[in-house]
Short mmCIF file of C-alpha atoms and ligand atoms in Angstrom, two decimals:
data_model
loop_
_atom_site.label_atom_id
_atom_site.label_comp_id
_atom_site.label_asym_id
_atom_site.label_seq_id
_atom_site.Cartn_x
_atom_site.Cartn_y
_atom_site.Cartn_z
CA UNK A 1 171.42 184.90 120.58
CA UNK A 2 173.92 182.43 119.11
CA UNK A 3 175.21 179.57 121.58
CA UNK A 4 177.70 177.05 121.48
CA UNK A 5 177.43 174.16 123.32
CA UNK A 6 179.58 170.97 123.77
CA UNK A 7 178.24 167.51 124.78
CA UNK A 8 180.41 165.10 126.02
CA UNK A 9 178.69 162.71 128.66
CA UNK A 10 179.32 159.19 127.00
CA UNK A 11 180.24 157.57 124.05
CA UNK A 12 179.21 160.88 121.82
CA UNK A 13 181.44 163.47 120.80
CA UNK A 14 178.55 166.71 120.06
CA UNK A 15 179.28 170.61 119.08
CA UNK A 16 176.33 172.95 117.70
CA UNK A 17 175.53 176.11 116.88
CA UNK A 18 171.72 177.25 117.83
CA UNK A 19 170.14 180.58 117.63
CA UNK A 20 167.87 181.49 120.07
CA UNK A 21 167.37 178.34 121.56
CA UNK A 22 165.08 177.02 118.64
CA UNK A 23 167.20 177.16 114.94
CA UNK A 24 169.82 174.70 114.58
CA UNK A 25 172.75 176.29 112.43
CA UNK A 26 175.50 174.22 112.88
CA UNK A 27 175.79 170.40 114.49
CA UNK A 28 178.36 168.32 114.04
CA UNK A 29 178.76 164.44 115.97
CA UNK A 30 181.30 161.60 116.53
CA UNK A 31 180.56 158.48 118.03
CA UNK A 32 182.76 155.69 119.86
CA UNK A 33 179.58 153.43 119.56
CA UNK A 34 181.10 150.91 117.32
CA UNK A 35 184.19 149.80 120.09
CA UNK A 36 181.35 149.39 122.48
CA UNK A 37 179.61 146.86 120.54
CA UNK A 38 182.67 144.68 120.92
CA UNK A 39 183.16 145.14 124.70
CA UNK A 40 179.38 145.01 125.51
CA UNK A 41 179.25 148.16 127.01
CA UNK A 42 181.20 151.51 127.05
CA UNK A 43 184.63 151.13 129.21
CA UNK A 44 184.67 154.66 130.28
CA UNK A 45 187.92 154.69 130.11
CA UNK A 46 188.00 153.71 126.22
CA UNK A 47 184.93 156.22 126.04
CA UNK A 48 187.29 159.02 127.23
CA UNK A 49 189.90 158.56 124.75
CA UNK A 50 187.99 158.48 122.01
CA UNK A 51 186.41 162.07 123.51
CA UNK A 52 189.75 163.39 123.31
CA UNK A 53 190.25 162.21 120.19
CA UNK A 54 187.16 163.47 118.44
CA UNK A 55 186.92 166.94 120.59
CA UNK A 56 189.00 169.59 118.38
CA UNK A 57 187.96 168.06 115.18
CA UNK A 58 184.03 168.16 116.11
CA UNK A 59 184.33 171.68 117.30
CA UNK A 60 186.59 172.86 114.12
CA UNK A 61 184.07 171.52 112.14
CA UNK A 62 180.97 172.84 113.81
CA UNK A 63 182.67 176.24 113.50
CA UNK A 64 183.31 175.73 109.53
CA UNK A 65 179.70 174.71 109.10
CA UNK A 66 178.60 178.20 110.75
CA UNK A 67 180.61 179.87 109.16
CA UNK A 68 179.59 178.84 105.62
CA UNK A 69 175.82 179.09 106.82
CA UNK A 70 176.57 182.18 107.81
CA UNK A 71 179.09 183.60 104.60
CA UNK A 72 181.68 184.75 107.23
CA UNK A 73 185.36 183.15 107.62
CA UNK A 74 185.70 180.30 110.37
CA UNK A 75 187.85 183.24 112.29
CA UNK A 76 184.77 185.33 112.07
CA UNK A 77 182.46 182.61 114.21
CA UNK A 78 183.70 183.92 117.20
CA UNK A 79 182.41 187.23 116.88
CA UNK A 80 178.91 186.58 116.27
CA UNK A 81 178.97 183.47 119.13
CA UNK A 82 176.99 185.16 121.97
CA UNK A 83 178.28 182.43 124.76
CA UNK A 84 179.25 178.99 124.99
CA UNK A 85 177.18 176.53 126.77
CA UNK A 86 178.43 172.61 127.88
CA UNK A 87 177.17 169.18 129.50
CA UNK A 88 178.28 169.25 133.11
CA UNK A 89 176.47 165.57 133.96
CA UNK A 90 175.06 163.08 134.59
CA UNK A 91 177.43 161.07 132.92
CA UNK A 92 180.71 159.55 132.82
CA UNK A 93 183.43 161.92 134.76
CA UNK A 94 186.47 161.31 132.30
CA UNK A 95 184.21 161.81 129.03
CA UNK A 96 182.85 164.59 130.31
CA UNK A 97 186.01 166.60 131.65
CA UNK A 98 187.15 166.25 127.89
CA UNK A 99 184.34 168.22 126.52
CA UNK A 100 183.81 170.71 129.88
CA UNK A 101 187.83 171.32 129.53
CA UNK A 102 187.32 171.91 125.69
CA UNK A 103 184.88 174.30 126.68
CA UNK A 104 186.18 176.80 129.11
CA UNK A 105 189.18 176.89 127.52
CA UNK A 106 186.89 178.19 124.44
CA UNK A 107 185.35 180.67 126.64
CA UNK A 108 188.26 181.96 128.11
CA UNK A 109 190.22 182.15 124.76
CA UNK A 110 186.83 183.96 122.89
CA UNK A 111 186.30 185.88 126.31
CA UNK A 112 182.22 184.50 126.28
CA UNK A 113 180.38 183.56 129.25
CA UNK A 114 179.93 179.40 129.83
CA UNK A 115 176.61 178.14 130.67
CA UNK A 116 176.55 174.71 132.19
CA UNK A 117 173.92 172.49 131.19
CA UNK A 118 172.24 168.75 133.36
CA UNK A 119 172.29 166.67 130.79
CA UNK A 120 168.76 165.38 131.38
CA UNK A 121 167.48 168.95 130.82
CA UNK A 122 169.05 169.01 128.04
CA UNK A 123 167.21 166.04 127.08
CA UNK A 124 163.98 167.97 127.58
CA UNK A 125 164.50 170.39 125.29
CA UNK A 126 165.22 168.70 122.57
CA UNK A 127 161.58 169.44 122.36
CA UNK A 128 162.04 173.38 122.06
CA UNK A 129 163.96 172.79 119.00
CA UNK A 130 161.98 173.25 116.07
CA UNK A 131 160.49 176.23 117.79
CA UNK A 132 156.35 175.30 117.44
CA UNK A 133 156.18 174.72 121.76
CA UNK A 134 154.20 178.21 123.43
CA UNK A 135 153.67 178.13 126.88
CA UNK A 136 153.76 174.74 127.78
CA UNK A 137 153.69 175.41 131.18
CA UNK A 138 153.08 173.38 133.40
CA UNK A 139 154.42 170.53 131.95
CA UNK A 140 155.53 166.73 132.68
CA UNK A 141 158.65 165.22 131.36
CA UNK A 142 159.35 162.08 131.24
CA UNK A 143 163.43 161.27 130.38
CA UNK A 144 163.85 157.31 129.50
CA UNK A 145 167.69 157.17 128.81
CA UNK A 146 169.99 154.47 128.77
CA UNK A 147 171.60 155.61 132.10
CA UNK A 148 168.02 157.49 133.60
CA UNK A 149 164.43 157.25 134.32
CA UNK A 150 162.58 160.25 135.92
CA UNK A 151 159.73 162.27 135.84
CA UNK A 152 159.64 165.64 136.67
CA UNK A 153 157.38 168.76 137.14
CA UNK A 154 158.40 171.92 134.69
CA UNK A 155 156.37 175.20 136.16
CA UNK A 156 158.76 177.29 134.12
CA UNK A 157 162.10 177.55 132.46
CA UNK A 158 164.31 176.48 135.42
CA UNK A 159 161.77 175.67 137.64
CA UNK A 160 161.84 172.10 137.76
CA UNK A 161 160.49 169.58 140.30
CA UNK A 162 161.98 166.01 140.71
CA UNK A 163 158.34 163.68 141.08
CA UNK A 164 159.82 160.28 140.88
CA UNK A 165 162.20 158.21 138.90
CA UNK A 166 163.42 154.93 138.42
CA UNK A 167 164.76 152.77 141.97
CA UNK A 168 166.55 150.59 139.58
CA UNK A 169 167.31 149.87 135.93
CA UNK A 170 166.92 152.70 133.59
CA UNK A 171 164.42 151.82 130.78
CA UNK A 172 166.76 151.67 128.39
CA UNK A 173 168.89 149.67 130.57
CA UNK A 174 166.26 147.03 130.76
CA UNK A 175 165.45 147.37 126.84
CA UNK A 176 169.43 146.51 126.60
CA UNK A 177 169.52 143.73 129.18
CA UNK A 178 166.49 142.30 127.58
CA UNK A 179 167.54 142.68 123.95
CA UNK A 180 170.62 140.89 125.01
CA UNK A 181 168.49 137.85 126.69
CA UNK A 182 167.54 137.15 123.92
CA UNK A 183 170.05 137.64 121.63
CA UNK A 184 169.24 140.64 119.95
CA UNK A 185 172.20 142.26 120.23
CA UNK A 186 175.07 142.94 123.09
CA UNK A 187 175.55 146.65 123.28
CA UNK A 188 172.20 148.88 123.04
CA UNK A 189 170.39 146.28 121.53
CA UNK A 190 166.63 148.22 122.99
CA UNK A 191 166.02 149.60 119.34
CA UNK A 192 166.52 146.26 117.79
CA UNK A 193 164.36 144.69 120.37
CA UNK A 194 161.24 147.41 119.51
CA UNK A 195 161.86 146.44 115.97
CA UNK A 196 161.57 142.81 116.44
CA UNK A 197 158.82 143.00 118.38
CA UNK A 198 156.92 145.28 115.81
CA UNK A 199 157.47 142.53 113.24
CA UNK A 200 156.00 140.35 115.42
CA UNK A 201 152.94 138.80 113.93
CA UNK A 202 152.29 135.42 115.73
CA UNK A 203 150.41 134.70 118.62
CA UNK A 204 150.92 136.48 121.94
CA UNK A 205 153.07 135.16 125.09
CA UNK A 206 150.77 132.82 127.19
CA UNK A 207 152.10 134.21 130.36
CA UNK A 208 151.64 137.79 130.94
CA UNK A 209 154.73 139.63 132.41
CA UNK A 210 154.84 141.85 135.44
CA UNK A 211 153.93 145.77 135.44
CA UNK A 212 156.34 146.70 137.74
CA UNK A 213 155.32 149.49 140.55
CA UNK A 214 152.20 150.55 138.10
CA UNK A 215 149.55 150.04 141.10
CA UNK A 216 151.21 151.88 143.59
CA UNK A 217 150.63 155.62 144.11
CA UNK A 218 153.73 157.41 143.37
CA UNK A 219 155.65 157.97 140.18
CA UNK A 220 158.73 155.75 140.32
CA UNK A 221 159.66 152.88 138.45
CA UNK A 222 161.18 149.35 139.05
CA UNK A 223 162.54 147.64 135.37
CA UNK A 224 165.03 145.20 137.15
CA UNK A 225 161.97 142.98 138.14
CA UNK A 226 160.91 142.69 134.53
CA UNK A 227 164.06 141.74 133.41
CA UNK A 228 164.38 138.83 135.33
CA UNK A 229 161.13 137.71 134.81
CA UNK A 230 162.19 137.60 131.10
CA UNK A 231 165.00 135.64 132.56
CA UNK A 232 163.11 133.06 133.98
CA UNK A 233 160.59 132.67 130.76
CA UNK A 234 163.98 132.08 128.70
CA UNK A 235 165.23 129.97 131.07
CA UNK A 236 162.26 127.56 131.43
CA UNK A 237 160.14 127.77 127.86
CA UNK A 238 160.94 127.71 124.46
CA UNK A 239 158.91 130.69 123.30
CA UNK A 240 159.36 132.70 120.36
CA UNK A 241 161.56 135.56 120.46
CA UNK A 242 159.12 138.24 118.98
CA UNK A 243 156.14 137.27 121.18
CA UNK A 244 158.67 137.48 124.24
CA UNK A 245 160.09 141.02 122.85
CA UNK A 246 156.79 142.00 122.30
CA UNK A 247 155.49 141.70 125.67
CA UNK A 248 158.54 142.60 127.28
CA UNK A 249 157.62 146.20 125.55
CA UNK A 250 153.93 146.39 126.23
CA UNK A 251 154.50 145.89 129.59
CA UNK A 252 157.91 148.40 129.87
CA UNK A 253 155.81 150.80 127.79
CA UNK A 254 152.63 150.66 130.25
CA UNK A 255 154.15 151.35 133.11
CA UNK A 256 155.82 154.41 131.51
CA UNK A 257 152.63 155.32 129.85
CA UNK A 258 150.45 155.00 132.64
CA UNK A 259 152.51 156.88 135.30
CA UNK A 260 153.48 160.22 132.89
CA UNK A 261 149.77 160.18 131.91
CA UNK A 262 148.68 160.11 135.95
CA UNK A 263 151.96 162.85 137.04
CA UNK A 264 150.41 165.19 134.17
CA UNK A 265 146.68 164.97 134.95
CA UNK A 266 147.60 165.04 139.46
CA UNK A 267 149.38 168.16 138.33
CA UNK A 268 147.17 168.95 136.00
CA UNK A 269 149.92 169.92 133.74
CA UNK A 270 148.88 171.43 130.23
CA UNK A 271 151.89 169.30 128.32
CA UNK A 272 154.00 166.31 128.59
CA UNK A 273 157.49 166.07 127.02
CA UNK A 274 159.26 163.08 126.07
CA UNK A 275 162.98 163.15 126.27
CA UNK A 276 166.02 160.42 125.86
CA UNK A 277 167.23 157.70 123.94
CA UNK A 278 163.78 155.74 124.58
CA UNK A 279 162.01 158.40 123.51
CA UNK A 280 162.87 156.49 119.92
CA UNK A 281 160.55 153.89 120.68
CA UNK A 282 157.59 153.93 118.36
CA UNK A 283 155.19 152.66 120.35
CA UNK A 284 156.04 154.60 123.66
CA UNK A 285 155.39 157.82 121.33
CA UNK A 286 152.07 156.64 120.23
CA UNK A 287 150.97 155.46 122.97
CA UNK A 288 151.86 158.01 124.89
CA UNK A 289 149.92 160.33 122.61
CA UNK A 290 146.75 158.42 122.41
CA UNK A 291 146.27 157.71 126.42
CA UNK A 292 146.89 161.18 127.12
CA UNK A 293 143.84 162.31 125.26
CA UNK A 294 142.40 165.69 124.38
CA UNK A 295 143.12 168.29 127.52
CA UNK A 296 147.23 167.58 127.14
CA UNK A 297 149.41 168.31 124.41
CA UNK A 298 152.25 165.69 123.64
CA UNK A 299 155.43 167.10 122.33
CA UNK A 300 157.76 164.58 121.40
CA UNK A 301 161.17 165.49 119.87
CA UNK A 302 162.39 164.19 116.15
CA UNK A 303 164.44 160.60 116.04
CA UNK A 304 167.65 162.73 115.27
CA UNK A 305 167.02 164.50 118.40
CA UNK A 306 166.61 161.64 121.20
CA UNK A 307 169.78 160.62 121.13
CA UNK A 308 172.80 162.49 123.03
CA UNK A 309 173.94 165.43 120.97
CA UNK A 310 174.80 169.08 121.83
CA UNK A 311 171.62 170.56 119.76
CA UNK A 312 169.79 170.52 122.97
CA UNK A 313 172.15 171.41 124.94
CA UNK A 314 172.53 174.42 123.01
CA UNK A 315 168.73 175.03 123.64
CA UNK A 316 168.25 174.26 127.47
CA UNK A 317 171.31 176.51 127.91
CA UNK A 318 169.45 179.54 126.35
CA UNK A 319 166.28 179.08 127.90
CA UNK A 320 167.86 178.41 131.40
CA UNK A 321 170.65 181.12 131.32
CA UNK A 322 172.51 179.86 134.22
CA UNK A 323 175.89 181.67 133.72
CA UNK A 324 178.68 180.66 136.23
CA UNK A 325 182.02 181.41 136.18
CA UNK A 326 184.79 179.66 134.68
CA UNK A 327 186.55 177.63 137.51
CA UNK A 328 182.72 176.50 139.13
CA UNK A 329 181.88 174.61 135.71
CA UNK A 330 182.82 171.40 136.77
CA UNK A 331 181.81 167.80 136.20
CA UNK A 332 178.34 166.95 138.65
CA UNK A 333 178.63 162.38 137.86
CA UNK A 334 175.88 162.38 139.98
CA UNK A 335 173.90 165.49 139.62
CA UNK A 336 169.98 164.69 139.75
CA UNK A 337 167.29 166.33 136.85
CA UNK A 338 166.10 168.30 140.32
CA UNK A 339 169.10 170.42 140.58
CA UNK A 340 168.55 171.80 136.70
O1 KG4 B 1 169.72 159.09 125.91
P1 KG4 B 1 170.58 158.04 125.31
O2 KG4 B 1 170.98 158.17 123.86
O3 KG4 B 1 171.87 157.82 126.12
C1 KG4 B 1 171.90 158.06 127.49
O4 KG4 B 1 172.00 159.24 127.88
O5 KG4 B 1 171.75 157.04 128.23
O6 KG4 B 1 169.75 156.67 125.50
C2 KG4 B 1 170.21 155.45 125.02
C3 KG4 B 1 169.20 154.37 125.39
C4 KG4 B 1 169.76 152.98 125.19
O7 KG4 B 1 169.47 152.20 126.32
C5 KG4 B 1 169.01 152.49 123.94
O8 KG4 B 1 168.88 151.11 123.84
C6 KG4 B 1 167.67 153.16 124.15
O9 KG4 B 1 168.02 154.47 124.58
N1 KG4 B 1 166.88 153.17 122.91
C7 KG4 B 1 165.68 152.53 122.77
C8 KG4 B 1 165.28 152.74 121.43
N2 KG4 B 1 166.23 153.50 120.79
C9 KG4 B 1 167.20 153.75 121.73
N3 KG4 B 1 164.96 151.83 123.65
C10 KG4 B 1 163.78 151.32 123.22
N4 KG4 B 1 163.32 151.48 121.94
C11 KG4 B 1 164.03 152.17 121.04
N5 KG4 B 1 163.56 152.32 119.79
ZN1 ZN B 2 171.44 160.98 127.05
#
């Protein structure tokens, strides 16, 4: 089965072609990242232009990539495009009206069915991508976005169970308000921050930070704590940048660790998957792989695949074949990973 799916939520422009939920064929991406850097953040409004912008072109050439992988004409895509599949939220309503738009008018003009997709789900599967997961159920997932921070309970395809989440800051949020602290950069600066705190070498930060919510018996997460106590260090001592990034991670990365590890072995879950932007961070992925220990298996998806593009979506649309019809495919801003 040959999807096509759309992502639109943010700042990314995504189209790819997947068959069978597992082989990439086609994937084509534009980003408005760079304008954000200057603002400090997206200005959805800016972000939704540049979706407009960037829609036809992304999808035209998504469609030219299949069909050359395929040795068919770009007019022959259509044909062999089983149904169409497209981000319906969380995200930002005018960026993602763009690419939901895009997409039923696709669907209506190739007569295929549209399959929404939550774009946390989607984040999930980027882990059913390269096709090696059987039976992973039941698993734990743990998104870390820029925008999200949840844990949830997978018994099956579609079957998914909201345990806890962040009551603040996302994690990435907090790697971005931290990196930005300290001057590592104004607009996602959390990558930058890991890497600075990898080169790290010197001695570590006298003063331990906070591990926010990691004692209490439930799986949610506090990161707005931890950024102000960063706050505070900065504002008081004059200690080195790495040492503070470095601890500012360990700490982040614990609580993460600690509470994904605990959700999988309560439920006694056979697998934990790692999904979102954060899911970049080195030392979250090993860590994450050595604390969970022999009885669990630890898929984690490639770099390429933790940020936003429509590769997953094309995936968690096949294995969660939601069809609805054209005019209920609407933008959900504030759609939770429990309604999948
Ligand atoms: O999933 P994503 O691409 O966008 C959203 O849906 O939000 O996540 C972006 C987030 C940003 O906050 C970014 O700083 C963070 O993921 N991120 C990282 C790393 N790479 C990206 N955070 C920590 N360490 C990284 N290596
Ligand atoms: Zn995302």
């Amino acid at each position: 089965m040959l999807i096509l799916a759309i992502e639109s939520s943010c700042d990314e422009t995504a189209c790819a072609v997947v068959a069978d939920g597992v082989s990439e064929v086609a994937a084509e991406l534009a980003s408005s990242a760079e304008l954000h850097h200057k603002t400090g953040g997206v200005v959805p409004e800016v972000a939704a232009r540049k979706q407009v912008e960037f829609i036809l072109p992304v999808i035209e050439s998504t469609v030219n990539q299949t069909a050359a992988k395929l040795g068919l004409a770009p007019e022959q895509v259509k044909e062999q495009v089983d149904a169409l599949a497209v981000t319906v939220g969380p995200g930002l309503t005018g960026s993602l009206i763009v690419g939901i738009e895009a997409a039923k008018a696709l669907a209506l003009a190739w007569n295929k069915p549209l399959l929404p997709v939550n774009h946390l789900v989607g984040h999930i599967y980027a882990n059913f991508v390269d096709g090696t997961i059987i039976d992973p159920f039941p698993a734990v997932a743990l998104v870390a976005s820029g925008g999200h921070t949840d844990l949830v309970l997978i018994k099956a395809h579609g079957d998914i169970h909201y345990l806890g989440g962040t009551l603040d800051d996302a994690a990435g949020e907090a790697f971005d308000k931290v990196a930005r602290l300290l001057n590592l950069g104004n607009y996602l600066g959390g990558a930058n921050l890991s890497q600075t705190a990898r080169n790290y070498t010197g001695p570590p930060l006298p003063e331990k930070l906070p591990r926010p919510l990691l004692q209490e018996n439930n799986y949610n997460f506090s990161f707005s704590g931890l950024k102000t106590a960063v706050k505070r260090l900065t504002d008081k001592k004059n200690y080195p940048v790495g040492a503070i990034a470095k601890e500012f991670e360990e700490a982040a990365v614990e609580v993460l660790v600690e509470k994904t590890v605990q959700a999988a072995r309560e439920t006694k879950a056979k697998t934990i998957l790692l999904g979102g932007g954060v899911a970049a961070n080195q030392k979250l992925r090993a860590d994450l792989v050595s604390k969970a220990g022999d009885g669990i298996t630890v898929k984690i998806p490639p770099l390429k695949l933790c940020g936003d593009n429509a590769v997953y979506i094309a995936s968690a649309a096949y294995f969660n074949q939601n069809y609805q019809p054209l005019e209920k495919v609407i933008p959900h801003p504030s759609l939770t990973i429990s309604e999948p």
